[in-house]
mmCIF file of C-alpha atoms in Angstrom:
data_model
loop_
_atom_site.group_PDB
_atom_site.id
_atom_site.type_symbol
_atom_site.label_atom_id
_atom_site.label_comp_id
_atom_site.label_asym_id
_atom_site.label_seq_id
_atom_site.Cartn_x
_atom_site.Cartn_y
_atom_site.Cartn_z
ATOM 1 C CA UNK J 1 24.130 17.022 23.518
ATOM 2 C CA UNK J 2 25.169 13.933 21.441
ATOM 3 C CA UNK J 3 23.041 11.665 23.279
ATOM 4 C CA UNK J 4 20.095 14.306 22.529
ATOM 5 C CA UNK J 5 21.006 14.806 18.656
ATOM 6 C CA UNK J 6 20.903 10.785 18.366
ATOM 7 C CA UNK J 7 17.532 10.700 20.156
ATOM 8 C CA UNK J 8 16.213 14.126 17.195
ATOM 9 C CA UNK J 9 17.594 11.394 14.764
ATOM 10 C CA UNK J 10 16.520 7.942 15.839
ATOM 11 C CA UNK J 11 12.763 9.566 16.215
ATOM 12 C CA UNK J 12 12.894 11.214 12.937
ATOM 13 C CA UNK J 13 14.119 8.639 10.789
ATOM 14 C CA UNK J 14 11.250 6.142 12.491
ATOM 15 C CA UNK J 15 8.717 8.452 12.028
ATOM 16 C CA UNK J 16 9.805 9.094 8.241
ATOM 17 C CA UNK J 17 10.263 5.223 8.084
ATOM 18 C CA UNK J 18 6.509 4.836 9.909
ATOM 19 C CA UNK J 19 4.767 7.351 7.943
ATOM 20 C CA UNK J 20 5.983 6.007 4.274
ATOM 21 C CA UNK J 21 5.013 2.412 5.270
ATOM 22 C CA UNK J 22 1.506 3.706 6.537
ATOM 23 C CA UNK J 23 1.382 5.141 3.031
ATOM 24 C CA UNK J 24 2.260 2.554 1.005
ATOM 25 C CA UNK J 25 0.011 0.108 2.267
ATOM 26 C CA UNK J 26 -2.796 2.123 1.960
ATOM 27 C CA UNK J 27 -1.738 2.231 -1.577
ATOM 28 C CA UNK J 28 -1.346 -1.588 -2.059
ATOM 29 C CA UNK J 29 1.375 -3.795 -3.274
ATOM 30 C CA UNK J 30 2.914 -2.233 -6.390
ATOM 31 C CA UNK J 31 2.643 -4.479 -9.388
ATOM 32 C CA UNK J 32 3.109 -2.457 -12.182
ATOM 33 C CA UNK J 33 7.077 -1.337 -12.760
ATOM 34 C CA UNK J 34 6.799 0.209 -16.399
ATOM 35 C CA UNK J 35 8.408 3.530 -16.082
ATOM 36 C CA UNK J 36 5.126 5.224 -17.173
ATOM 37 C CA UNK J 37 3.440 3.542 -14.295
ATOM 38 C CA UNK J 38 6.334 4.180 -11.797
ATOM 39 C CA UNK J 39 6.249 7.897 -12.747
ATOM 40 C CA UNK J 40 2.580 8.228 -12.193
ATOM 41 C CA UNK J 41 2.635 6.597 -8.823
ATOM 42 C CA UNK J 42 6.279 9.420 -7.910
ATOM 43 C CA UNK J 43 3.220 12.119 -8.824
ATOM 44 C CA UNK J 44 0.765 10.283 -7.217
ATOM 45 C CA UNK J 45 2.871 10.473 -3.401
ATOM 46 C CA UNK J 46 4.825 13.416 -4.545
ATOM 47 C CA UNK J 47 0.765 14.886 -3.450
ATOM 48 C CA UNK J 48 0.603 12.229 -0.334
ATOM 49 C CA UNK J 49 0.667 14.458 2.971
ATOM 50 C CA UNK J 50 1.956 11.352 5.052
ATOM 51 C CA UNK J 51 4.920 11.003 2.197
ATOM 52 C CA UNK J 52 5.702 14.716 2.037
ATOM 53 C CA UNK J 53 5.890 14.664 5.897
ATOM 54 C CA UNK J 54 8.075 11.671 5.895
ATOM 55 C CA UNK J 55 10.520 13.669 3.775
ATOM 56 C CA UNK J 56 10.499 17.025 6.084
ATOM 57 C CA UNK J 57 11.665 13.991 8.571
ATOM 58 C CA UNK J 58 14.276 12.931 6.841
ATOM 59 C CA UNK J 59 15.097 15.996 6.003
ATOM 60 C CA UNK J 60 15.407 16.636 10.018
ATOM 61 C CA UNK J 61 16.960 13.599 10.942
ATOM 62 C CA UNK J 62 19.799 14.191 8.129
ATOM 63 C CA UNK J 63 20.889 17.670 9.370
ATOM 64 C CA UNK J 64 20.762 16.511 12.894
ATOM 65 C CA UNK J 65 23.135 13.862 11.731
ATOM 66 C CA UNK J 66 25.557 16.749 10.382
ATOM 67 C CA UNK J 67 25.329 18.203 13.752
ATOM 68 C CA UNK J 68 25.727 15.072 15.491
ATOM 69 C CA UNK J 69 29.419 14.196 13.019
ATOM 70 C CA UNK J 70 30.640 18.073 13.917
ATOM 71 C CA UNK J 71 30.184 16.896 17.876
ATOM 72 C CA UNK J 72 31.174 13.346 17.908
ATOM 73 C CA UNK J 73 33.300 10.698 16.793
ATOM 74 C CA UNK J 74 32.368 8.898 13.277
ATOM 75 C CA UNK J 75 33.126 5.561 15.222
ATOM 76 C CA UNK J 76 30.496 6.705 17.175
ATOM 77 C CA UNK J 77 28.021 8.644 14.912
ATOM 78 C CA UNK J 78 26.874 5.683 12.418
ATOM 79 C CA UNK J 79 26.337 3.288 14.938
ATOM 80 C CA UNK J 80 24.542 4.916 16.956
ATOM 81 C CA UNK J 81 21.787 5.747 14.743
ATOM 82 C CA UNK J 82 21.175 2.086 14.094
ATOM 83 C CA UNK J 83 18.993 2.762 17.601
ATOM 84 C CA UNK J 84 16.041 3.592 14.990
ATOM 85 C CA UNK J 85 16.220 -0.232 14.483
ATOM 86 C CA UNK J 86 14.430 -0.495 18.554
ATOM 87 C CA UNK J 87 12.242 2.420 17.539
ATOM 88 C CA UNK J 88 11.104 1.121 14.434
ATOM 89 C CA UNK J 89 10.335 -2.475 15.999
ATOM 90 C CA UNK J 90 8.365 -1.120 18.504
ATOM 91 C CA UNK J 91 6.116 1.268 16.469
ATOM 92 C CA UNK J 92 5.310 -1.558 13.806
ATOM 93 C CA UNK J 93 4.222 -3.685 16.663
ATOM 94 C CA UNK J 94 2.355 -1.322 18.600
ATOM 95 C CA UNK J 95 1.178 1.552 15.868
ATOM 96 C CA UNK J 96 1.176 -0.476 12.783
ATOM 97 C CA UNK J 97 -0.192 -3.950 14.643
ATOM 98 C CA UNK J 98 2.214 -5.709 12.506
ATOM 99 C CA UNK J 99 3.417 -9.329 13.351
ATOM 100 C CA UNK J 100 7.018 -8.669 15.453
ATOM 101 C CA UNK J 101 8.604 -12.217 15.829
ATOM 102 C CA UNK J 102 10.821 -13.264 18.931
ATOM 103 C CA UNK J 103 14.074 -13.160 16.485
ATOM 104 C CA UNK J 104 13.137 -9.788 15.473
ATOM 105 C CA UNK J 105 12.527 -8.992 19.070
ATOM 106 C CA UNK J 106 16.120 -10.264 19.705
ATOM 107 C CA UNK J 107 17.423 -8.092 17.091
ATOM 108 C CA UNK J 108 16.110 -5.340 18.445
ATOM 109 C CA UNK J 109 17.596 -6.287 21.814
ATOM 110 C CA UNK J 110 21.049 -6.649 20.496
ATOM 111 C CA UNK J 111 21.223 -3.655 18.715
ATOM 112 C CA UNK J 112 19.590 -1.509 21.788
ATOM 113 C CA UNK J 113 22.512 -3.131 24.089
ATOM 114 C CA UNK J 114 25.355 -2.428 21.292
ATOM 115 C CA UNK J 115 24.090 1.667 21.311
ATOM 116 C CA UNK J 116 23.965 1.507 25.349
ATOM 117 C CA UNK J 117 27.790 -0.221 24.974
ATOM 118 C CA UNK J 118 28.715 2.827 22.952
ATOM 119 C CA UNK J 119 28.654 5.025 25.526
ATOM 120 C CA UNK J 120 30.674 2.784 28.035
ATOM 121 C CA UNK M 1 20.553 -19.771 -17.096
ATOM 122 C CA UNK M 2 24.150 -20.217 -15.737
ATOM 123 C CA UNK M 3 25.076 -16.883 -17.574
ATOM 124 C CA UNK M 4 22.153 -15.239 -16.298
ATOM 125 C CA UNK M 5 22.282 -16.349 -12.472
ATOM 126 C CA UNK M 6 26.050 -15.379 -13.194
ATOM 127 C CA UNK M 7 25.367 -12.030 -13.911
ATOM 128 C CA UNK M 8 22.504 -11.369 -11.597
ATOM 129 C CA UNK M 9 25.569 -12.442 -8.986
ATOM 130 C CA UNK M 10 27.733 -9.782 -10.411
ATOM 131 C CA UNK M 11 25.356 -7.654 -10.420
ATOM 132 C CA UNK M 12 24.776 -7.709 -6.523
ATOM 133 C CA UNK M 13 28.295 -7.924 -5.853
ATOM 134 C CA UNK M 14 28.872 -4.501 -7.423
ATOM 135 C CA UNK M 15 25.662 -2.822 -5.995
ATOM 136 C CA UNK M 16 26.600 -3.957 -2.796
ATOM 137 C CA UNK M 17 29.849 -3.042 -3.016
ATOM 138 C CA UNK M 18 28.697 0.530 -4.384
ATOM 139 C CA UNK M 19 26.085 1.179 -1.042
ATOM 140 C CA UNK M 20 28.650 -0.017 1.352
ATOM 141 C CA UNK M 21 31.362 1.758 -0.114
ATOM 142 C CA UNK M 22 29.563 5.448 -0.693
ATOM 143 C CA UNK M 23 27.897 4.582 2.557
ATOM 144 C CA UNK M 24 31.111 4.580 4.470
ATOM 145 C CA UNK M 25 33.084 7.030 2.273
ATOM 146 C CA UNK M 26 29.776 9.368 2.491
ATOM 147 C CA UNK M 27 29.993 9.405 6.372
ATOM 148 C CA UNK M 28 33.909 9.937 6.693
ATOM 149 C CA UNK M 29 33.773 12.538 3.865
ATOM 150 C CA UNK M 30 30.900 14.183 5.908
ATOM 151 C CA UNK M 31 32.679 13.922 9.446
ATOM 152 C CA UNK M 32 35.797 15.466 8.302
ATOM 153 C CA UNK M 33 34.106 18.154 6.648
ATOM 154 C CA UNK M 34 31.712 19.086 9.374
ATOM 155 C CA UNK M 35 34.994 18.979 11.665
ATOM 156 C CA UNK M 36 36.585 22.172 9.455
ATOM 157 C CA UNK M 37 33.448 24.186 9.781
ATOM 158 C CA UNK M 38 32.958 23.760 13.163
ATOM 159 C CA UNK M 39 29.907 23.038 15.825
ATOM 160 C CA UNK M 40 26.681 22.585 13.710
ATOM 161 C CA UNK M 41 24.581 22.587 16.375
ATOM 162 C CA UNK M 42 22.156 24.945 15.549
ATOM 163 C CA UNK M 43 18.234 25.794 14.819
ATOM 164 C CA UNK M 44 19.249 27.581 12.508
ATOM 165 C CA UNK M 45 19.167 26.354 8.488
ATOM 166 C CA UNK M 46 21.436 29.332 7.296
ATOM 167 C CA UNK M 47 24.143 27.313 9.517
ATOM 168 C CA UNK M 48 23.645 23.657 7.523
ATOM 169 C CA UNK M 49 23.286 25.692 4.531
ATOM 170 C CA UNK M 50 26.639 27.290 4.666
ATOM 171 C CA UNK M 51 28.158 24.036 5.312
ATOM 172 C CA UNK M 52 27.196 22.763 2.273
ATOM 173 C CA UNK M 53 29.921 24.618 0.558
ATOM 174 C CA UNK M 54 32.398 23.152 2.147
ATOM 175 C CA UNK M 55 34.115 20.634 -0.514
ATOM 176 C CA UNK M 56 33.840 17.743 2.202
ATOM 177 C CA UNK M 57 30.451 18.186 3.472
ATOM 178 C CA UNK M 58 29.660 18.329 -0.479
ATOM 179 C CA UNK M 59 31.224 15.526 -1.549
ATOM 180 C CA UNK M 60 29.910 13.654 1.306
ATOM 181 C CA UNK M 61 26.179 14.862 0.868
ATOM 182 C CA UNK M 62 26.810 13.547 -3.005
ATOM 183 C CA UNK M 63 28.115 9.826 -1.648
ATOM 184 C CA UNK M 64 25.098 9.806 0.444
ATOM 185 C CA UNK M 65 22.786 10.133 -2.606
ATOM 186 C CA UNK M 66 24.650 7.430 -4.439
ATOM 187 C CA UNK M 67 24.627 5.382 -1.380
ATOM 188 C CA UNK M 68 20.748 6.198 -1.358
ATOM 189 C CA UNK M 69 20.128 4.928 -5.136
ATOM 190 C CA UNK M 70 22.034 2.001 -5.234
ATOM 191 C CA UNK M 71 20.878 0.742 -1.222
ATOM 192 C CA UNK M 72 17.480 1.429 -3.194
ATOM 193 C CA UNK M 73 18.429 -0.195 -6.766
ATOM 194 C CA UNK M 74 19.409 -3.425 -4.994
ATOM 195 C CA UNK M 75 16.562 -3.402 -2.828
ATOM 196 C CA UNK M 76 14.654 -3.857 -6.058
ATOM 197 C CA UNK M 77 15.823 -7.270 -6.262
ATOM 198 C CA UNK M 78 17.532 -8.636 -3.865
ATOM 199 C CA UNK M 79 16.087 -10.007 -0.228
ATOM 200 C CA UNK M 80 16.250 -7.801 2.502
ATOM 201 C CA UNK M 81 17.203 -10.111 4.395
ATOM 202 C CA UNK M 82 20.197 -10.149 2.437
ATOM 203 C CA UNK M 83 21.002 -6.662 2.040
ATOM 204 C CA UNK M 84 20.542 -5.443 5.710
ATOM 205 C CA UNK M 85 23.378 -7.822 7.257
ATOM 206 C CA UNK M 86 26.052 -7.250 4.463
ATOM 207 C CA UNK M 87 25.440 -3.494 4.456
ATOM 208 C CA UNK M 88 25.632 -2.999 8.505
ATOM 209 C CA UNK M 89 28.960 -4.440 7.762
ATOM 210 C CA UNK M 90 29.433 -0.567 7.338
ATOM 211 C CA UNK M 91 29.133 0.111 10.594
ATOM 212 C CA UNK M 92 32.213 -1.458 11.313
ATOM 213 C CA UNK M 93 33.980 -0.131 8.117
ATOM 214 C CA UNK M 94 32.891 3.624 9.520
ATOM 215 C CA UNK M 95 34.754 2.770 12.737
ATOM 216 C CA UNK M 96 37.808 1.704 11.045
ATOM 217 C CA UNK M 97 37.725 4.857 8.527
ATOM 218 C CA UNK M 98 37.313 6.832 12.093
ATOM 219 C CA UNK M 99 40.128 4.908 13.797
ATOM 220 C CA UNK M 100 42.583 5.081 10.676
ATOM 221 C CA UNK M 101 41.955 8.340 9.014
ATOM 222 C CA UNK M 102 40.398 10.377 11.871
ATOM 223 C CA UNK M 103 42.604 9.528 14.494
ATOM 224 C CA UNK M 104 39.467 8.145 17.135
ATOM 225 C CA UNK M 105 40.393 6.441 20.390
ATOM 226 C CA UNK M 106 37.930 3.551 19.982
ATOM 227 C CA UNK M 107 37.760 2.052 23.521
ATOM 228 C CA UNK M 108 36.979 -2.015 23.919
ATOM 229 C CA UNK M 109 33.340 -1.300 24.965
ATOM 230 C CA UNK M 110 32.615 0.919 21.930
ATOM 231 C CA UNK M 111 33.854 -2.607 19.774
ATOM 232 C CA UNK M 112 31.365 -4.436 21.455
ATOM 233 C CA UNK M 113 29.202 -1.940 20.635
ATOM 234 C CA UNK M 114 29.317 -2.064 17.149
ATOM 235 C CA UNK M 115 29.478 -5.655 16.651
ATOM 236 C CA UNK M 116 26.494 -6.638 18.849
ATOM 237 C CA UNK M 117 24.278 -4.022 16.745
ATOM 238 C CA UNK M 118 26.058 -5.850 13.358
ATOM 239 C CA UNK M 119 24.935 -8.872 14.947
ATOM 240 C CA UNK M 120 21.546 -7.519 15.973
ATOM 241 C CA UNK M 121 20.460 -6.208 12.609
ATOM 242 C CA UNK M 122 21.557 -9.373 11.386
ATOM 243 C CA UNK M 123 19.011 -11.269 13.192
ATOM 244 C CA UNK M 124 16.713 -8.510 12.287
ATOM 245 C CA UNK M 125 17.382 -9.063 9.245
ATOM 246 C CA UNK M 126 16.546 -12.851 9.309
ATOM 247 C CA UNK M 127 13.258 -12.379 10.192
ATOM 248 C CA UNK M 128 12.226 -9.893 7.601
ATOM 249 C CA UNK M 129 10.034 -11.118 5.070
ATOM 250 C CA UNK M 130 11.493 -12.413 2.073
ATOM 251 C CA UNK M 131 11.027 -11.205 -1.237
ATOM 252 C CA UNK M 132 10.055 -14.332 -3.784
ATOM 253 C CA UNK M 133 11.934 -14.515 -6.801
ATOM 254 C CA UNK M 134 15.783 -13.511 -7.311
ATOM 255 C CA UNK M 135 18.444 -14.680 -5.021
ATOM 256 C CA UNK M 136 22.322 -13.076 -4.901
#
Protein backbone atom coordinates (compact mmCIF):
# COMPACT_ATOMS: atom_id res chain seq x y z
CA UNK A 1 0.00 0.00 0.00
CA UNK A 2 2.77 2.58 0.78
CA UNK A 3 4.77 1.68 -2.09
CA UNK A 4 1.39 2.21 -4.22
CA UNK A 5 0.37 5.66 -2.47
CA UNK A 6 4.10 6.92 -3.33
CA UNK A 7 3.71 5.73 -6.94
CA UNK A 8 -0.45 7.95 -6.90
CA UNK A 9 1.99 10.73 -5.65
CA UNK A 10 5.22 10.69 -7.60
CA UNK A 11 2.83 10.50 -10.94
CA UNK A 12 0.65 13.23 -9.82
CA UNK A 13 2.96 15.72 -8.74
CA UNK A 14 4.97 15.12 -12.35
CA UNK A 15 2.06 15.39 -14.20
CA UNK A 16 0.97 18.71 -12.27
CA UNK A 17 4.72 19.72 -12.59
CA UNK A 18 4.53 18.63 -16.63
CA UNK A 19 1.33 20.17 -17.39
CA UNK A 20 2.17 23.83 -15.76
CA UNK A 21 5.54 23.88 -17.63
CA UNK A 22 3.70 22.88 -20.98
CA UNK A 23 1.61 25.92 -20.10
CA UNK A 24 3.88 28.35 -19.38
CA UNK A 25 5.90 28.07 -22.29
CA UNK A 26 3.24 28.30 -24.50
CA UNK A 27 2.69 31.51 -22.75
CA UNK A 28 6.32 32.83 -23.06
CA UNK A 29 8.84 34.11 -20.67
CA UNK A 30 7.11 36.50 -18.24
CA UNK A 31 8.58 39.95 -18.36
CA UNK A 32 6.22 42.07 -16.93
CA UNK A 33 6.02 41.76 -12.79
CA UNK A 34 3.76 44.92 -12.00
CA UNK A 35 1.06 43.58 -9.84
CA UNK A 36 -1.57 44.71 -12.42
CA UNK A 37 0.19 42.61 -14.96
CA UNK A 38 0.79 39.63 -12.56
CA UNK A 39 -2.95 39.66 -11.69
CA UNK A 40 -4.05 39.60 -15.24
CA UNK A 41 -1.82 36.75 -16.21
CA UNK A 42 -3.42 34.65 -12.32
CA UNK A 43 -6.91 35.34 -14.51
CA UNK A 44 -5.46 34.61 -17.56
CA UNK A 45 -4.36 30.59 -16.28
CA UNK A 46 -6.90 30.68 -13.57
CA UNK A 47 -9.07 29.89 -17.38
CA UNK A 48 -5.97 27.56 -18.71
CA UNK A 49 -7.41 23.85 -18.85
CA UNK A 50 -3.74 22.41 -18.68
CA UNK A 51 -3.25 24.78 -15.34
CA UNK A 52 -6.61 23.93 -13.79
CA UNK A 53 -5.74 20.21 -14.40
CA UNK A 54 -2.37 20.60 -12.92
CA UNK A 55 -4.09 21.79 -9.74
CA UNK A 56 -6.82 18.77 -9.54
CA UNK A 57 -3.16 16.94 -9.55
CA UNK A 58 -1.85 18.46 -6.91
CA UNK A 59 -4.73 18.40 -5.33
CA UNK A 60 -4.46 14.35 -5.71
CA UNK A 61 -1.01 13.96 -5.03
CA UNK A 62 -1.44 16.09 -1.63
CA UNK A 63 -4.23 13.90 -0.12
CA UNK A 64 -2.46 10.82 -1.19
CA UNK A 65 0.41 12.21 0.77
CA UNK A 66 -2.00 12.45 3.96
CA UNK A 67 -2.77 8.90 3.36
CA UNK A 68 0.64 7.93 2.75
CA UNK A 69 1.89 9.95 6.60
CA UNK A 70 -1.31 7.98 8.39
CA UNK A 71 0.48 4.53 6.91
CA UNK A 72 4.10 5.20 7.12
CA UNK A 73 6.91 6.59 8.84
CA UNK A 74 7.69 10.53 8.29
CA UNK A 75 11.43 9.35 7.93
CA UNK A 76 10.09 7.60 5.26
CA UNK A 77 7.19 9.68 3.74
CA UNK A 78 9.22 12.95 2.54
CA UNK A 79 11.86 11.19 1.02
CA UNK A 80 10.28 9.14 -0.77
CA UNK A 81 8.38 11.47 -2.79
CA UNK A 82 11.57 13.07 -4.00
CA UNK A 83 11.09 9.87 -6.66
CA UNK A 84 9.06 12.62 -8.79
CA UNK A 85 12.63 14.00 -9.30
CA UNK A 86 13.25 10.42 -11.89
CA UNK A 87 9.75 11.03 -13.18
CA UNK A 88 10.08 14.49 -13.91
CA UNK A 89 13.62 13.97 -15.70
CA UNK A 90 12.35 11.53 -17.81
CA UNK A 91 9.12 13.25 -19.07
CA UNK A 92 11.08 16.60 -19.88
CA UNK A 93 13.40 14.54 -21.94
CA UNK A 94 11.08 12.40 -23.63
CA UNK A 95 7.52 14.50 -23.62
CA UNK A 96 8.83 17.95 -23.41
CA UNK A 97 12.16 17.20 -25.81
CA UNK A 98 14.00 19.31 -23.44
CA UNK A 99 17.90 19.19 -23.20
CA UNK A 100 18.57 16.48 -20.04
CA UNK A 101 22.40 16.73 -19.32
CA UNK A 102 24.56 13.67 -18.04
CA UNK A 103 24.77 15.50 -14.41
CA UNK A 104 21.14 15.80 -14.41
CA UNK A 105 20.95 12.25 -15.56
CA UNK A 106 23.16 11.41 -12.51
CA UNK A 107 20.90 13.20 -10.29
CA UNK A 108 18.24 11.44 -11.25
CA UNK A 109 20.17 8.21 -10.70
CA UNK A 110 21.10 9.04 -7.20
CA UNK A 111 17.95 10.01 -6.06
CA UNK A 112 16.12 6.79 -7.80
CA UNK A 113 18.84 4.53 -5.80
CA UNK A 114 18.31 6.62 -2.37
CA UNK A 115 14.12 5.81 -2.75
CA UNK A 116 15.04 1.99 -3.71
CA UNK A 117 17.55 2.19 -0.33
CA UNK A 118 14.48 3.26 1.59
CA UNK A 119 12.89 0.27 1.46
CA UNK A 120 16.01 -1.90 2.43
CA UNK B 1 25.95 48.32 -2.79
CA UNK B 2 27.53 46.58 0.29
CA UNK B 3 24.22 47.41 2.23
CA UNK B 4 22.20 46.23 -0.49
CA UNK B 5 24.05 42.80 -1.37
CA UNK B 6 23.91 42.70 2.59
CA UNK B 7 20.42 42.68 2.76
CA UNK B 8 19.55 40.74 -0.31
CA UNK B 9 21.84 38.03 1.88
CA UNK B 10 19.56 38.43 4.79
CA UNK B 11 16.96 38.29 2.95
CA UNK B 12 17.65 34.65 1.60
CA UNK B 13 18.85 33.53 4.79
CA UNK B 14 15.43 34.13 6.36
CA UNK B 15 13.33 32.84 3.34
CA UNK B 16 15.27 29.90 3.36
CA UNK B 17 15.16 29.40 6.71
CA UNK B 18 11.22 30.03 6.61
CA UNK B 19 10.62 27.06 3.57
CA UNK B 20 12.86 24.67 5.30
CA UNK B 21 11.55 25.24 8.56
CA UNK B 22 7.50 25.18 7.71
CA UNK B 23 8.56 22.52 5.28
CA UNK B 24 9.73 20.20 7.97
CA UNK B 25 7.45 21.43 10.81
CA UNK B 26 4.46 21.15 8.07
CA UNK B 27 5.25 17.39 7.51
CA UNK B 28 5.77 16.37 11.30
CA UNK B 29 2.71 18.47 12.28
CA UNK B 30 0.85 16.55 9.45
CA UNK B 31 2.24 12.95 10.39
CA UNK B 32 1.31 13.21 13.92
CA UNK B 33 -1.98 14.41 13.19
CA UNK B 34 -2.91 11.93 10.54
CA UNK B 35 -1.55 9.26 13.20
CA UNK B 36 -4.63 10.38 15.82
CA UNK B 37 -7.24 10.05 13.17
CA UNK B 38 -6.29 6.99 11.93
CA UNK B 39 -5.82 5.06 8.32
CA UNK B 40 -6.60 7.69 5.56
CA UNK B 41 -6.59 5.45 3.02
CA UNK B 42 -9.59 6.04 1.34
CA UNK B 43 -11.50 7.12 -2.09
CA UNK B 44 -13.41 8.76 -0.29
CA UNK B 45 -13.06 12.92 0.19
CA UNK B 46 -15.57 13.01 3.22
CA UNK B 47 -12.55 10.95 4.95
CA UNK B 48 -9.60 13.82 4.12
CA UNK B 49 -12.21 16.26 4.80
CA UNK B 50 -12.88 15.24 8.31
CA UNK B 51 -9.29 15.17 8.97
CA UNK B 52 -8.92 18.54 8.40
CA UNK B 53 -10.35 19.33 11.74
CA UNK B 54 -8.04 17.78 13.49
CA UNK B 55 -5.76 20.68 15.15
CA UNK B 56 -2.54 18.81 13.75
CA UNK B 57 -3.54 17.99 10.33
CA UNK B 58 -4.66 21.87 10.40
CA UNK B 59 -1.83 23.33 11.54
CA UNK B 60 0.19 21.24 9.32
CA UNK B 61 -1.96 21.93 6.09
CA UNK B 62 -1.32 25.87 7.20
CA UNK B 63 2.80 25.26 7.41
CA UNK B 64 2.49 23.72 4.10
CA UNK B 65 1.01 26.91 2.57
CA UNK B 66 3.67 29.04 4.16
CA UNK B 67 6.21 26.60 3.11
CA UNK B 68 4.49 26.96 -0.45
CA UNK B 69 4.79 30.98 -0.54
CA UNK B 70 8.02 31.49 0.70
CA UNK B 71 9.73 28.12 -1.47
CA UNK B 72 7.85 30.36 -4.19
CA UNK B 73 8.91 34.03 -2.89
CA UNK B 74 12.57 32.96 -2.97
CA UNK B 75 12.28 31.31 -6.13
CA UNK B 76 11.60 34.80 -7.40
CA UNK B 77 15.08 35.64 -6.94
CA UNK B 78 17.28 33.41 -6.07
CA UNK B 79 18.95 30.47 -8.47
CA UNK B 80 17.44 27.30 -8.41
CA UNK B 81 20.24 25.89 -8.35
CA UNK B 82 20.62 27.33 -5.10
CA UNK B 83 17.43 26.75 -3.53
CA UNK B 84 16.89 23.01 -4.46
CA UNK B 85 20.15 21.67 -2.54
CA UNK B 86 19.71 23.81 0.70
CA UNK B 87 15.99 23.01 0.88
CA UNK B 88 16.38 18.98 0.35
CA UNK B 89 18.41 19.54 3.39
CA UNK B 90 14.77 18.94 4.73
CA UNK B 91 14.70 15.70 3.92
CA UNK B 92 17.09 14.92 6.41
CA UNK B 93 15.63 17.41 9.02
CA UNK B 94 12.08 15.32 8.46
CA UNK B 95 13.98 12.16 9.42
CA UNK B 96 15.41 13.58 12.47
CA UNK B 97 11.90 15.25 13.54
CA UNK B 98 10.63 11.42 12.84
CA UNK B 99 13.48 9.82 14.79
CA UNK B 100 13.30 12.41 17.81
CA UNK B 101 9.72 13.31 18.21
CA UNK B 102 7.98 10.32 16.56
CA UNK B 103 9.85 7.67 17.97
CA UNK B 104 10.92 5.95 14.15
CA UNK B 105 13.41 3.09 14.03
CA UNK B 106 15.46 4.55 11.16
CA UNK B 107 17.55 1.54 9.98
CA UNK B 108 21.29 2.25 8.32
CA UNK B 109 19.93 1.62 4.77
CA UNK B 110 17.04 4.11 5.14
CA UNK B 111 20.27 6.84 6.04
CA UNK B 112 21.72 6.04 2.94
CA UNK B 113 18.66 6.55 1.54
CA UNK B 114 18.11 9.91 2.33
CA UNK B 115 21.46 11.22 1.85
CA UNK B 116 22.10 9.80 -1.65
CA UNK B 117 18.66 11.52 -2.81
CA UNK B 118 20.15 14.94 -0.80
CA UNK B 119 23.06 14.31 -2.82
CA UNK B 120 21.15 13.52 -5.99
CA UNK B 121 18.97 16.59 -6.09
CA UNK B 122 22.00 18.36 -5.44
CA UNK B 123 23.53 17.46 -8.63
CA UNK B 124 20.17 18.02 -10.08
CA UNK B 125 20.25 20.96 -8.94
CA UNK B 126 23.65 21.94 -10.53
CA UNK B 127 22.58 21.47 -13.76
CA UNK B 128 19.45 23.52 -13.72
CA UNK B 129 19.57 26.57 -15.56
CA UNK B 130 20.56 29.53 -13.82
CA UNK B 131 18.64 32.49 -13.36
CA UNK B 132 20.86 35.83 -14.41
CA UNK B 133 20.90 38.48 -12.04
CA UNK B 134 20.79 38.15 -8.05
CA UNK B 135 23.00 35.83 -6.20
CA UNK B 136 22.46 34.75 -2.18
Amino acid sequence: MKWMLVAVIVAATALAELLQAMAMKRHGEIRDFRPGALGRLAALLARNKFILISFGALAVSFFAFMALLSVADLSFAVPATAASYVLETVLAKYLLQEHVSRGRWAGAWLVACGVAMLSL
Amino acid sequence: MNVRAARLRLKTRTFTALAILSSVFGNFSLSWGVRQVGSLVSLSPLTYVRAMFNPWVALGVSLLIVWLFSYMTLLSWADLSYVLPVTSIGYVLSALAGKMFLHEDISHWRWAGILCIVAGVALVARTAPYRSGATP
